[in-house]
Amino acid sequence: MRLGGLSYFAGAEKKDERVLVPDLGSLTSIYDRARELFYYLKGGQVDYGQEHSKACGHSQFGRIYEQGHYPEWDEDHPIHFVGHSAGAQVVRVLQQMLADKAFEGYENTSENWVLSITSLSGAFNGTTRTYLDGMKPEDGKKMKAVCLLQLCRLGVIVYDWLDIPWLKAYYNFGFDHFGLSWKKVGIWGLADCMFGKTGPFASGDWILPDLTIQGSMRLNSHLHTFPNTFYFSYATKRTRKILGITVPSSILGIHPLFFIRVLQMSQWRHPSDVPPPYKGYRDEDWQDNDGALNTISMTHPRLPSEHPSHYVVLDSDFQPLEPGIWYYKIVEADHILFIVNRERAGVQFDLIYDSIFQRCRKHVFRKSPPTLPNHIVADDE
């Protein structure tokens, strides 16, 4: 996701000369972003797949990358991936696609093309924020008739329909493959989108359904944690308990845009007249949060089945590192502390990214044969 010339990772990518930061859509589905990420690296025209494209009502083919950013990528030239928020789940879906050999013309892909995945505030198990913003807690697929998300939906449709080149160059929601421009659909196409007959919001092929608890469970049901890949996760929280009540941990330490959100999420209660999203669901498990995601969701994949994990206090406790296990830390931070503005995080910013790069370079490699990758890919939200 790019906002003009602003660096999503606040310049962290400059800490190493072999870091790539792809510009993927900010509102597109996790599936579509995973497809785009593959072609960003290998080159060629993005192929979303015939079956998926037909079901979701968009073009099968998208942007053309004349030159891949890492065309030699394969099992002998694997990559370290770093993903923030939904970006972490994008990389997991991409790895599964590689294992499933899901890219036409690339019969030799495998999960071993990914050497490690590091998640910063990763959206592995969904977030109750989606329900507060307007997704229906019944199934996590549709929006309520009146909610904040409906206003956002209308704004995005008009923005893409107007198709103003300099605006799209500054910020792109990523829906070009839906062909929403006035040049293609005219005024009646705009009306169809607005009334929910066509477009990404009609088909559900956008990011919010993927970030509900139910949507994450649907994704996770076919995503594996692979035995030859190293997995790391930094879960963030800005809450604490006072007299048994979960509240924001501070006022000054939370970005002003997130304070109310942290408070809202800490007080979330699943509607009593709606079946819970999974067996054993408890509101109190989901109260710790960072203003966008629940802390329980960020540690490692848990739903619908628990993946192997280790809680880390000191890095030295779990060395040598083993593949196939999610090593996770819980960090006192809101959702955007480690992106966009490095001054906010201060010394914490350098500590966390330096540790990520050092781990990738010094401690993570295949034992047989030892393989050191040439690139790290940082994937944004």
Tab-separated table of C-alpha atoms in Angstrom:
chain	number	residue	atom	x	y	z
A	1	MET	CA	0.000	0.000	0.000
A	2	ARG	CA	1.450	3.356	-1.044
A	3	LEU	CA	0.347	6.850	-0.045
A	4	GLY	CA	2.198	9.165	-2.398
A	5	GLY	CA	5.887	8.980	-1.573
A	6	LEU	CA	5.323	7.850	2.014
A	7	SER	CA	7.137	4.698	3.111
A	8	TYR	CA	4.708	2.202	4.655
A	9	PHE	CA	7.487	0.686	6.763
A	10	ALA	CA	8.816	4.143	7.700
A	11	GLY	CA	12.141	3.561	5.973
A	12	ALA	CA	12.913	0.249	7.695
A	13	GLU	CA	13.497	-1.236	4.246
A	14	LYS	CA	16.594	0.966	3.927
A	15	LYS	CA	18.318	-1.028	6.674
A	16	ASP	CA	19.311	-3.592	4.050
A	17	GLU	CA	19.951	-3.127	0.338
A	18	ARG	CA	18.184	-6.382	-0.576
A	19	VAL	CA	14.707	-5.559	0.698
A	20	LEU	CA	11.680	-5.294	-1.601
A	21	VAL	CA	8.428	-3.529	-0.671
A	22	PRO	CA	5.583	-4.384	-3.082
A	23	ASP	CA	2.690	-1.987	-3.598
A	24	LEU	CA	-0.433	-4.137	-3.324
A	25	GLY	CA	-4.029	-2.937	-3.063
A	26	SER	CA	-5.161	-1.596	0.302
A	27	LEU	CA	-8.727	-2.977	0.162
A	28	THR	CA	-8.383	-6.012	-2.096
A	29	SER	CA	-8.913	-9.520	-0.749
A	30	ILE	CA	-6.097	-11.590	0.707
A	31	TYR	CA	-6.442	-14.057	-2.190
A	32	ASP	CA	-6.043	-11.341	-4.836
A	33	ARG	CA	-3.052	-9.813	-3.059
A	34	ALA	CA	-1.317	-13.196	-2.844
A	35	ARG	CA	-1.700	-13.636	-6.599
A	36	GLU	CA	-0.366	-10.128	-7.213
A	37	LEU	CA	2.616	-10.705	-4.915
A	38	PHE	CA	3.691	-13.788	-6.885
A	39	TYR	CA	3.801	-11.902	-10.203
A	40	TYR	CA	5.412	-8.859	-8.587
A	41	LEU	CA	8.327	-11.139	-7.724
A	42	LYS	CA	8.455	-13.456	-10.753
A	43	GLY	CA	7.238	-11.061	-13.431
A	44	GLY	CA	4.487	-11.377	-16.047
A	45	GLN	CA	0.783	-10.543	-16.050
A	46	VAL	CA	-1.137	-11.147	-12.839
A	47	ASP	CA	-3.450	-14.148	-13.296
A	48	TYR	CA	-6.157	-14.326	-10.629
A	49	GLY	CA	-7.336	-17.715	-11.862
A	50	GLN	CA	-10.327	-18.399	-14.105
A	51	GLU	CA	-12.617	-19.972	-11.506
A	52	HIS	CA	-12.025	-17.319	-8.830
A	53	SER	CA	-12.339	-14.429	-11.298
A	54	LYS	CA	-15.627	-15.709	-12.705
A	55	ALA	CA	-17.077	-16.275	-9.221
A	56	CYS	CA	-16.062	-12.792	-8.049
A	57	GLY	CA	-16.983	-10.864	-11.176
A	58	HIS	CA	-13.643	-9.399	-12.201
A	59	SER	CA	-11.119	-9.814	-14.994
A	60	GLN	CA	-8.926	-12.914	-14.838
A	61	PHE	CA	-5.872	-10.850	-15.694
A	62	GLY	CA	-4.456	-7.738	-14.073
A	63	ARG	CA	-1.324	-5.653	-13.943
A	64	ILE	CA	1.687	-6.572	-16.090
A	65	TYR	CA	5.151	-6.692	-14.507
A	66	GLU	CA	7.495	-6.456	-17.487
A	67	GLN	CA	10.361	-7.400	-15.203
A	68	GLY	CA	9.938	-9.353	-11.984
A	69	HIS	CA	11.594	-7.874	-8.923
A	70	TYR	CA	13.170	-11.255	-8.079
A	71	PRO	CA	12.722	-13.500	-11.163
A	72	GLU	CA	15.238	-16.108	-9.929
A	73	TRP	CA	12.990	-16.878	-6.949
A	74	ASP	CA	12.688	-20.636	-6.413
A	75	GLU	CA	13.547	-23.323	-3.849
A	76	ASP	CA	17.281	-22.667	-4.280
A	77	HIS	CA	16.745	-18.908	-3.995
A	78	PRO	CA	14.103	-18.650	-1.245
A	79	ILE	CA	12.831	-15.467	0.375
A	80	HIS	CA	12.276	-14.119	3.885
A	81	PHE	CA	8.865	-12.419	4.098
A	82	VAL	CA	7.880	-9.723	6.606
A	83	GLY	CA	4.170	-8.855	6.724
A	84	HIS	CA	2.246	-6.273	8.715
A	85	SER	CA	-1.423	-6.759	9.622
A	86	ALA	CA	-3.267	-8.449	6.719
A	87	GLY	CA	0.085	-8.682	4.909
A	88	ALA	CA	1.100	-11.571	7.175
A	89	GLN	CA	-1.937	-13.585	6.101
A	90	VAL	CA	-1.265	-12.690	2.447
A	91	VAL	CA	2.139	-14.379	2.696
A	92	ARG	CA	0.615	-17.489	4.306
A	93	VAL	CA	-1.912	-17.762	1.466
A	94	LEU	CA	0.875	-17.272	-1.088
A	95	GLN	CA	2.936	-20.042	0.529
A	96	GLN	CA	-0.044	-22.392	0.361
A	97	MET	CA	-0.550	-21.505	-3.307
A	98	LEU	CA	3.119	-22.337	-3.944
A	99	ALA	CA	2.671	-25.694	-2.192
A	100	ASP	CA	-0.488	-26.366	-4.220
A	101	LYS	CA	1.272	-25.418	-7.495
A	102	ALA	CA	-1.567	-22.986	-8.145
A	103	PHE	CA	0.203	-20.796	-10.725
A	104	GLU	CA	-0.292	-21.865	-14.335
A	105	GLY	CA	3.003	-22.279	-16.158
A	106	TYR	CA	4.938	-22.733	-12.904
A	107	GLU	CA	4.798	-26.459	-12.168
A	108	ASN	CA	7.850	-26.505	-9.881
A	109	THR	CA	6.643	-24.172	-7.113
A	110	SER	CA	6.720	-25.445	-3.540
A	111	GLU	CA	6.304	-24.201	0.030
A	112	ASN	CA	10.105	-24.232	0.312
A	113	TRP	CA	10.315	-21.086	-1.819
A	114	VAL	CA	9.544	-19.339	1.499
A	115	LEU	CA	12.390	-19.561	4.021
A	116	SER	CA	10.751	-17.545	6.804
A	117	ILE	CA	7.666	-15.492	7.599
A	118	THR	CA	7.813	-12.692	10.179
A	119	SER	CA	4.508	-11.166	11.221
A	120	LEU	CA	4.131	-7.686	12.700
A	121	SER	CA	0.643	-7.357	14.228
A	122	GLY	CA	-0.531	-10.087	11.853
A	123	ALA	CA	-4.223	-10.770	11.251
A	124	PHE	CA	-4.200	-14.557	11.604
A	125	ASN	CA	-7.540	-15.186	13.304
A	126	GLY	CA	-9.646	-12.157	12.441
A	127	THR	CA	-10.663	-9.137	14.508
A	128	THR	CA	-13.750	-7.981	16.401
A	129	ARG	CA	-13.030	-4.520	14.945
A	130	THR	CA	-14.786	-5.643	11.754
A	131	TYR	CA	-18.092	-6.099	13.621
A	132	LEU	CA	-17.759	-2.713	15.325
A	133	ASP	CA	-17.254	-1.108	11.909
A	134	GLY	CA	-20.281	-2.825	10.371
A	135	MET	CA	-19.692	-6.445	9.328
A	136	LYS	CA	-22.518	-8.746	10.394
A	137	PRO	CA	-21.427	-10.988	13.290
A	138	GLU	CA	-23.801	-13.716	12.072
A	139	ASP	CA	-21.499	-14.888	9.281
A	140	GLY	CA	-18.784	-12.262	8.807
A	141	LYS	CA	-19.569	-11.947	5.085
A	142	LYS	CA	-21.983	-9.051	4.662
A	143	MET	CA	-22.266	-5.471	5.942
A	144	LYS	CA	-25.096	-4.076	8.045
A	145	ALA	CA	-27.455	-1.832	6.067
A	146	VAL	CA	-26.414	1.259	8.055
A	147	CYS	CA	-22.821	1.475	9.274
A	148	LEU	CA	-19.484	3.218	8.835
A	149	LEU	CA	-18.350	0.660	6.252
A	150	GLN	CA	-21.301	1.516	3.993
A	151	LEU	CA	-20.083	5.117	3.803
A	152	CYS	CA	-16.572	3.904	3.004
A	153	ARG	CA	-17.971	1.556	0.353
A	154	LEU	CA	-19.750	4.393	-1.464
A	155	GLY	CA	-16.659	6.604	-1.294
A	156	VAL	CA	-14.411	3.897	-2.745
A	157	ILE	CA	-16.856	3.142	-5.580
A	158	VAL	CA	-17.059	6.816	-6.596
A	159	TYR	CA	-13.260	7.204	-6.300
A	160	ASP	CA	-12.601	4.253	-8.615
A	161	TRP	CA	-15.428	5.229	-11.004
A	162	LEU	CA	-14.054	8.758	-11.442
A	163	ASP	CA	-10.687	7.181	-12.326
A	164	ILE	CA	-8.630	10.374	-12.021
A	165	PRO	CA	-5.069	9.372	-13.051
A	166	TRP	CA	-3.085	11.632	-10.699
A	167	LEU	CA	-5.287	10.639	-7.744
A	168	LYS	CA	-4.967	6.919	-8.562
A	169	ALA	CA	-1.203	7.354	-8.843
A	170	TYR	CA	-1.185	8.874	-5.355
A	171	TYR	CA	-3.435	6.251	-3.772
A	172	ASN	CA	-4.987	3.130	-5.277
A	173	PHE	CA	-7.445	0.842	-3.475
A	174	GLY	CA	-6.420	-1.958	-5.848
A	175	PHE	CA	-9.706	-2.661	-7.642
A	176	ASP	CA	-8.529	-1.977	-11.214
A	177	HIS	CA	-9.234	-5.606	-12.225
A	178	PHE	CA	-12.931	-5.006	-11.429
A	179	GLY	CA	-13.080	-2.397	-14.211
A	180	LEU	CA	-15.095	0.180	-12.248
A	181	SER	CA	-13.990	3.215	-14.284
A	182	TRP	CA	-16.648	5.422	-15.898
A	183	LYS	CA	-14.919	4.764	-19.215
A	184	LYS	CA	-15.875	1.085	-18.974
A	185	VAL	CA	-19.150	0.924	-17.065
A	186	GLY	CA	-20.756	4.328	-17.581
A	187	ILE	CA	-23.410	5.808	-15.291
A	188	TRP	CA	-25.455	2.584	-15.126
A	189	GLY	CA	-22.411	0.628	-14.014
A	190	LEU	CA	-21.944	3.124	-11.202
A	191	ALA	CA	-25.567	2.625	-10.165
A	192	ASP	CA	-25.159	-1.177	-10.159
A	193	CYS	CA	-22.125	-0.863	-7.895
A	194	MET	CA	-23.808	1.611	-5.572
A	195	PHE	CA	-26.850	-0.665	-5.176
A	196	GLY	CA	-24.657	-3.693	-4.495
A	197	LYS	CA	-25.333	-5.609	-7.715
A	198	THR	CA	-21.749	-5.727	-9.018
A	199	GLY	CA	-18.204	-4.989	-7.877
A	200	PRO	CA	-15.993	-6.222	-5.029
A	201	PHE	CA	-18.460	-5.353	-2.265
A	202	ALA	CA	-21.219	-7.358	-3.973
A	203	SER	CA	-19.091	-10.477	-4.448
A	204	GLY	CA	-17.300	-10.235	-1.090
A	205	ASP	CA	-13.892	-10.219	-2.802
A	206	TRP	CA	-12.380	-7.509	-0.613
A	207	ILE	CA	-10.436	-7.305	2.618
A	208	LEU	CA	-13.024	-6.934	5.416
A	209	PRO	CA	-14.757	-10.325	4.993
A	210	ASP	CA	-11.285	-11.909	5.234
A	211	LEU	CA	-10.653	-10.112	8.534
A	212	THR	CA	-13.752	-11.287	10.380
A	213	ILE	CA	-13.254	-14.245	12.714
A	214	GLN	CA	-15.393	-16.442	10.449
A	215	GLY	CA	-13.581	-15.265	7.303
A	216	SER	CA	-10.190	-15.989	8.848
A	217	MET	CA	-11.352	-19.452	9.838
A	218	ARG	CA	-12.454	-20.111	6.258
A	219	LEU	CA	-8.974	-19.107	5.043
A	220	ASN	CA	-7.104	-20.934	7.805
A	221	SER	CA	-8.970	-24.184	7.196
A	222	HIS	CA	-6.696	-24.895	4.225
A	223	LEU	CA	-3.502	-23.059	5.259
A	224	HIS	CA	-0.602	-25.091	6.659
A	225	THR	CA	2.400	-24.300	8.825
A	226	PHE	CA	5.159	-26.035	6.862
A	227	PRO	CA	8.009	-28.067	8.397
A	228	ASN	CA	10.880	-26.374	6.523
A	229	THR	CA	9.815	-22.747	7.049
A	230	PHE	CA	10.637	-20.565	10.067
A	231	TYR	CA	7.790	-18.535	11.561
A	232	PHE	CA	7.979	-15.476	13.850
A	233	SER	CA	5.281	-13.205	15.187
A	234	TYR	CA	5.105	-9.923	17.104
A	235	ALA	CA	1.655	-9.518	18.666
A	236	THR	CA	0.827	-6.002	19.866
A	237	LYS	CA	-1.424	-4.759	22.645
A	238	ARG	CA	-2.328	-1.434	24.250
A	239	THR	CA	-4.567	-2.704	27.026
A	240	ARG	CA	-4.297	-3.764	30.665
A	241	LYS	CA	-6.604	-5.044	33.366
A	242	ILE	CA	-7.742	-2.839	36.253
A	243	LEU	CA	-9.956	-4.557	38.850
A	244	GLY	CA	-10.704	-7.251	36.314
A	245	ILE	CA	-11.765	-4.803	33.580
A	246	THR	CA	-9.755	-4.476	30.346
A	247	VAL	CA	-8.984	-0.828	29.521
A	248	PRO	CA	-6.473	1.110	27.354
A	249	SER	CA	-3.031	0.898	28.991
A	250	SER	CA	-2.251	4.607	28.599
A	251	ILE	CA	-3.413	7.801	26.951
A	252	LEU	CA	-0.086	9.240	25.812
A	253	GLY	CA	1.259	5.962	24.429
A	254	ILE	CA	-1.658	5.367	22.062
A	255	HIS	CA	-2.080	7.222	18.782
A	256	PRO	CA	-5.068	9.606	19.075
A	257	LEU	CA	-6.794	7.829	16.173
A	258	PHE	CA	-6.567	4.538	18.039
A	259	PHE	CA	-7.458	5.392	21.646
A	260	ILE	CA	-11.251	5.183	21.136
A	261	ARG	CA	-10.783	2.073	19.006
A	262	VAL	CA	-8.744	0.352	21.736
A	263	LEU	CA	-11.466	1.234	24.252
A	264	GLN	CA	-14.281	0.004	21.974
A	265	MET	CA	-12.557	-3.302	21.269
A	266	SER	CA	-11.754	-3.890	24.934
A	267	GLN	CA	-15.494	-3.603	25.697
A	268	TRP	CA	-16.726	-5.726	22.752
A	269	ARG	CA	-19.450	-8.253	23.521
A	270	HIS	CA	-20.622	-10.745	20.932
A	271	PRO	CA	-24.409	-10.302	20.489
A	272	SER	CA	-26.260	-12.772	22.715
A	273	ASP	CA	-28.842	-13.492	19.998
A	274	VAL	CA	-26.173	-14.503	17.459
A	275	PRO	CA	-24.361	-17.878	17.522
A	276	PRO	CA	-20.674	-17.482	18.524
A	277	PRO	CA	-18.130	-17.641	15.677
A	278	TYR	CA	-16.623	-20.885	17.029
A	279	LYS	CA	-17.157	-23.411	19.788
A	280	GLY	CA	-15.564	-22.222	23.026
A	281	TYR	CA	-15.619	-18.518	22.082
A	282	ARG	CA	-15.342	-16.162	25.107
A	283	ASP	CA	-15.504	-12.342	24.932
A	284	GLU	CA	-12.736	-11.975	27.529
A	285	ASP	CA	-10.236	-13.809	25.288
A	286	TRP	CA	-10.663	-11.091	22.649
A	287	GLN	CA	-10.479	-7.969	24.851
A	288	ASP	CA	-6.714	-7.294	24.693
A	289	ASN	CA	-6.048	-5.395	21.459
A	290	ASP	CA	-3.973	-2.758	19.660
A	291	GLY	CA	-6.849	-0.679	18.285
A	292	ALA	CA	-7.221	-2.687	15.063
A	293	LEU	CA	-6.591	-6.332	15.906
A	294	ASN	CA	-7.121	-8.483	18.972
A	295	THR	CA	-3.890	-9.690	20.566
A	296	ILE	CA	-5.134	-13.299	20.641
A	297	SER	CA	-5.436	-13.135	16.856
A	298	MET	CA	-1.852	-11.987	16.273
A	299	THR	CA	0.261	-14.579	18.096
A	300	HIS	CA	-0.141	-17.535	15.709
A	301	PRO	CA	-2.839	-19.340	13.706
A	302	ARG	CA	-5.330	-20.720	16.257
A	303	LEU	CA	-8.643	-21.164	14.437
A	304	PRO	CA	-10.152	-23.498	13.432
A	305	SER	CA	-7.163	-25.551	14.670
A	306	GLU	CA	-4.120	-24.591	16.737
A	307	HIS	CA	-0.725	-24.515	14.991
A	308	PRO	CA	2.532	-25.301	16.873
A	309	SER	CA	3.782	-22.261	18.816
A	310	HIS	CA	6.205	-21.039	21.493
A	311	TYR	CA	5.831	-17.878	23.557
A	312	VAL	CA	9.178	-16.040	23.603
A	313	VAL	CA	10.377	-13.760	26.396
A	314	LEU	CA	14.102	-13.717	25.564
A	315	ASP	CA	15.353	-14.521	22.050
A	316	SER	CA	18.168	-16.615	23.521
A	317	ASP	CA	15.631	-18.975	25.105
A	318	PHE	CA	14.784	-20.574	21.769
A	319	GLN	CA	18.053	-20.935	19.913
A	320	PRO	CA	18.858	-22.776	17.814
A	321	LEU	CA	15.547	-22.009	16.127
A	322	GLU	CA	13.406	-24.804	14.743
A	323	PRO	CA	11.264	-24.566	11.583
A	324	GLY	CA	7.555	-25.380	11.602
A	325	ILE	CA	6.885	-23.538	14.887
A	326	TRP	CA	5.408	-20.068	15.419
A	327	TYR	CA	7.707	-18.178	17.822
A	328	TYR	CA	5.756	-15.212	19.155
A	329	LYS	CA	6.356	-12.186	21.373
A	330	ILE	CA	3.783	-9.818	22.863
A	331	VAL	CA	4.844	-6.179	22.484
A	332	GLU	CA	3.347	-3.078	24.134
A	333	ALA	CA	2.355	-1.054	21.049
A	334	ASP	CA	-0.643	0.103	19.048
A	335	HIS	CA	-1.300	-1.167	15.534
A	336	ILE	CA	0.743	1.456	13.681
A	337	LEU	CA	3.697	1.991	16.031
A	338	PHE	CA	6.156	0.199	13.735
A	339	ILE	CA	4.985	1.662	10.423
A	340	VAL	CA	4.656	5.060	8.680
A	341	ASN	CA	6.319	7.222	11.389
A	342	ARG	CA	9.518	5.870	12.945
A	343	GLU	CA	9.879	8.834	15.344
A	344	ARG	CA	6.809	7.654	17.291
A	345	ALA	CA	8.388	4.323	18.148
A	346	GLY	CA	11.792	5.823	18.935
A	347	VAL	CA	14.459	3.283	19.850
A	348	GLN	CA	11.862	0.479	19.769
A	349	PHE	CA	11.604	0.902	16.002
A	350	ASP	CA	15.288	0.162	15.420
A	351	LEU	CA	15.358	-2.629	17.982
A	352	ILE	CA	12.511	-4.564	16.389
A	353	TYR	CA	13.612	-4.218	12.755
A	354	ASP	CA	17.290	-4.797	13.557
A	355	SER	CA	16.333	-8.003	15.362
A	356	ILE	CA	14.238	-9.139	12.373
A	357	PHE	CA	17.029	-8.529	9.853
A	358	GLN	CA	19.696	-10.015	12.113
A	359	ARG	CA	17.616	-13.147	12.677
A	360	CYS	CA	17.012	-13.577	8.965
A	361	ARG	CA	20.687	-13.156	8.139
A	362	LYS	CA	22.330	-15.098	10.970
A	363	HIS	CA	19.990	-17.650	12.483
A	364	VAL	CA	17.575	-18.805	9.811
A	365	PHE	CA	18.793	-21.204	7.146
A	366	ARG	CA	18.072	-24.643	5.784
A	367	LYS	CA	20.164	-27.341	7.394
A	368	SER	CA	20.320	-29.540	4.335
A	369	PRO	CA	21.556	-27.927	2.223
A	370	PRO	CA	22.363	-24.587	3.955
A	371	THR	CA	20.599	-21.963	1.869
A	372	LEU	CA	20.933	-18.241	2.351
A	373	PRO	CA	18.342	-16.133	0.528
A	374	ASN	CA	19.147	-13.025	-1.425
A	375	HIS	CA	16.055	-11.048	-0.591
A	376	ILE	CA	13.631	-10.070	2.129
A	377	VAL	CA	10.137	-9.030	1.058
A	378	ALA	CA	8.152	-6.721	3.331
A	379	ASP	CA	4.425	-6.934	2.698
A	380	ASP	CA	2.158	-4.198	4.003
A	381	GLU	CA	-1.393	-4.235	5.163
